[in-house]
Amino acid sequence: MTMSSSAFAPRISVEQVEEGHELSPRFDANALVAVVTTDAVSGEVLMMGVMNDEALLRTIETGEAHYWSRSRRCLWHKGATSGLIQKVAEIRIDDDQDAVWLRVNVEGSASCHVGYRSCFYRAVPVRSSARPVELAFTESEKVFDPALVYPGAENPTRL
């Protein structure tokens, strides 16, 4: 269940959305908006997620990143279990207000539930004819052991 979106301005015109001073996010058919999260200092992409209206409001109000977990189907305060809390340095919204960019400082230096610093810890080769496509790891060591940080927790990755 999400909170009332009365904190957000109604979307009245293209000019208002693109040039106005009020937050009027455009949530998709599932009531979600895409979120790209980067390290506030290095600019490194840490993760991509989604927010519903409640997650966006809680992020704005608390200064800590909240997301909607599609796999668990619930509000997710990043770091509530692991301690790897994302402290928000800045929130930006794109031109048509259908994507959010969070710049964060991470307590514990990691954002990925697999244990790596970034969720983008593998690179996809460009101009490769290999099949299947082989991924290259861009991070050589995990920052933490997921089994110790999330004992008994269900893995959120879905097949």
Short mmCIF file of C-alpha atoms in Angstrom, two decimals:
data_model
loop_
_atom_site.label_atom_id
_atom_site.label_comp_id
_atom_site.label_asym_id
_atom_site.label_seq_id
_atom_site.Cartn_x
_atom_site.Cartn_y
_atom_site.Cartn_z
CA MET A 1 0.00 0.00 0.00
CA THR A 2 1.34 3.42 -0.92
CA MET A 3 0.85 6.80 0.68
CA SER A 4 -1.24 9.55 -0.87
CA SER A 5 0.65 11.39 -3.57
CA SER A 6 -0.73 14.74 -2.39
CA ALA A 7 2.87 15.74 -1.60
CA PHE A 8 3.47 15.83 -5.35
CA ALA A 9 2.02 18.41 -7.71
CA PRO A 10 -0.44 17.23 -10.36
CA ARG A 11 0.93 16.97 -13.89
CA ILE A 12 -0.93 19.74 -15.71
CA SER A 13 1.19 20.68 -18.72
CA VAL A 14 4.46 19.82 -20.44
CA GLU A 15 5.79 23.27 -19.57
CA GLN A 16 4.91 22.79 -15.88
CA VAL A 17 6.55 19.34 -15.78
CA GLU A 18 9.70 20.34 -17.70
CA GLU A 19 10.20 23.93 -16.49
CA GLY A 20 8.20 24.18 -13.28
CA HIS A 21 9.36 24.29 -9.68
CA GLU A 22 7.09 21.56 -8.26
CA LEU A 23 7.88 17.87 -8.03
CA SER A 24 5.40 16.00 -10.26
CA PRO A 25 6.85 12.52 -10.74
CA ARG A 26 5.42 10.28 -13.45
CA PHE A 27 4.99 6.80 -12.04
CA ASP A 28 4.60 3.94 -14.53
CA ALA A 29 1.65 1.55 -14.87
CA ASN A 30 2.92 -0.31 -11.77
CA ALA A 31 3.09 2.97 -9.79
CA LEU A 32 6.91 2.92 -9.88
CA VAL A 33 9.63 5.32 -11.01
CA ALA A 34 13.18 4.28 -12.00
CA VAL A 35 16.04 5.31 -9.69
CA VAL A 36 19.75 5.37 -10.52
CA THR A 37 21.96 5.58 -7.43
CA THR A 38 25.55 6.81 -7.58
CA ASP A 39 28.32 7.45 -5.07
CA ALA A 40 28.20 11.15 -4.15
CA VAL A 41 32.00 11.49 -4.21
CA SER A 42 33.26 9.22 -7.01
CA GLY A 43 30.18 9.25 -9.25
CA GLU A 44 30.34 5.44 -9.52
CA VAL A 45 26.99 3.83 -10.34
CA LEU A 46 26.04 1.74 -7.31
CA MET A 47 22.62 0.40 -8.24
CA MET A 48 19.42 0.84 -10.19
CA GLY A 49 16.11 0.38 -8.46
CA VAL A 50 12.56 1.66 -8.34
CA MET A 51 10.48 3.76 -5.97
CA ASN A 52 6.78 4.04 -5.40
CA ASP A 53 5.37 7.28 -4.01
CA GLU A 54 5.93 6.20 -0.40
CA ALA A 55 9.59 5.30 -1.02
CA LEU A 56 10.21 8.63 -2.73
CA LEU A 57 8.52 10.57 0.08
CA ARG A 58 10.40 8.68 2.80
CA THR A 59 13.68 9.28 0.99
CA ILE A 60 12.94 13.01 0.78
CA GLU A 61 11.79 13.19 4.42
CA THR A 62 14.53 11.05 6.05
CA GLY A 63 17.56 11.71 3.87
CA GLU A 64 18.11 7.95 3.63
CA ALA A 65 17.36 5.90 0.51
CA HIS A 66 14.13 3.91 0.43
CA TYR A 67 13.09 1.80 -2.55
CA TRP A 68 10.26 -0.48 -3.59
CA SER A 69 11.44 -4.08 -3.71
CA ARG A 70 9.81 -5.70 -6.72
CA SER A 71 10.97 -9.17 -5.66
CA ARG A 72 9.73 -8.85 -2.07
CA ARG A 73 6.80 -6.56 -2.98
CA CYS A 74 7.41 -4.20 -0.07
CA LEU A 75 8.99 -0.91 0.92
CA TRP A 76 12.74 -1.34 1.43
CA HIS A 77 14.91 0.95 3.57
CA LYS A 78 18.33 0.32 2.03
CA GLY A 79 20.69 -0.86 4.76
CA ALA A 80 18.06 -1.54 7.44
CA THR A 81 19.23 -5.17 7.67
CA SER A 82 22.86 -4.91 6.51
CA GLY A 83 23.79 -1.56 8.04
CA LEU A 84 24.86 -0.36 4.56
CA ILE A 85 22.60 2.69 4.74
CA GLN A 86 22.62 5.10 1.81
CA LYS A 87 22.71 8.68 3.15
CA VAL A 88 21.34 10.96 0.45
CA ALA A 89 23.57 13.86 -0.57
CA GLU A 90 21.33 14.97 -3.45
CA ILE A 91 18.15 13.94 -5.25
CA ARG A 92 17.62 14.92 -8.87
CA ILE A 93 14.67 14.32 -11.18
CA ASP A 94 15.01 14.14 -14.97
CA ASP A 95 13.40 16.49 -17.49
CA ASP A 96 10.04 14.74 -17.77
CA GLN A 97 10.13 13.61 -14.14
CA ASP A 98 9.99 9.87 -14.80
CA ALA A 99 13.45 8.97 -13.46
CA VAL A 100 15.24 9.80 -10.20
CA TRP A 101 18.97 10.13 -9.60
CA LEU A 102 20.20 9.68 -6.03
CA ARG A 103 23.72 10.74 -5.09
CA VAL A 104 24.55 8.95 -1.83
CA ASN A 105 27.23 8.27 0.74
CA VAL A 106 27.15 4.64 1.80
CA GLU A 107 27.83 3.61 5.37
CA GLY A 108 29.94 0.46 5.04
CA SER A 109 31.14 1.19 1.48
CA ALA A 110 28.91 -1.35 -0.33
CA SER A 111 25.50 -1.33 -1.96
CA CYS A 112 25.10 -4.78 -3.50
CA HIS A 113 23.41 -7.66 -1.66
CA VAL A 114 25.90 -10.02 -3.36
CA GLY A 115 28.71 -8.36 -1.38
CA TYR A 116 30.30 -6.13 -3.99
CA ARG A 117 30.58 -2.34 -3.71
CA SER A 118 28.38 -1.75 -6.75
CA CYS A 119 25.56 -3.84 -8.19
CA PHE A 120 27.27 -3.26 -11.55
CA TYR A 121 30.29 -5.47 -10.82
CA ARG A 122 30.45 -7.16 -14.25
CA ALA A 123 31.08 -5.73 -17.70
CA VAL A 124 29.44 -6.86 -20.93
CA PRO A 125 31.88 -6.96 -23.87
CA VAL A 126 31.16 -4.66 -26.79
CA ARG A 127 31.59 -5.98 -30.35
CA SER A 128 31.87 -9.58 -29.17
CA SER A 129 30.74 -12.50 -31.29
CA ALA A 130 31.15 -15.06 -28.48
CA ARG A 131 28.00 -17.04 -27.65
CA PRO A 132 26.94 -17.13 -24.96
CA VAL A 133 28.24 -13.65 -24.15
CA GLU A 134 30.93 -13.85 -21.45
CA LEU A 135 30.87 -11.33 -18.60
CA ALA A 136 34.06 -9.83 -17.12
CA PHE A 137 34.24 -9.04 -13.41
CA THR A 138 35.17 -5.41 -12.71
CA GLU A 139 35.48 -5.90 -8.95
CA SER A 140 37.89 -8.55 -7.75
CA GLU A 141 36.86 -8.78 -4.11
CA LYS A 142 33.63 -8.56 -2.17
CA VAL A 143 33.32 -5.87 0.49
CA PHE A 144 31.38 -8.20 2.78
CA ASP A 145 30.18 -11.80 3.05
CA PRO A 146 26.41 -11.89 2.37
CA ALA A 147 25.98 -15.04 4.49
CA LEU A 148 27.25 -13.15 7.54
CA VAL A 149 25.36 -9.92 6.85
CA TYR A 150 22.04 -11.53 5.92
CA PRO A 151 21.93 -14.76 7.98
CA GLY A 152 18.86 -16.80 7.10
CA ALA A 153 17.49 -14.12 4.74
CA GLU A 154 15.97 -15.13 1.43
CA ASN A 155 17.98 -14.02 -1.59
CA PRO A 156 15.98 -11.35 -3.46
CA THR A 157 17.23 -12.45 -6.91
CA ARG A 158 14.46 -14.17 -8.89
CA LEU A 159 14.94 -16.56 -11.81
#
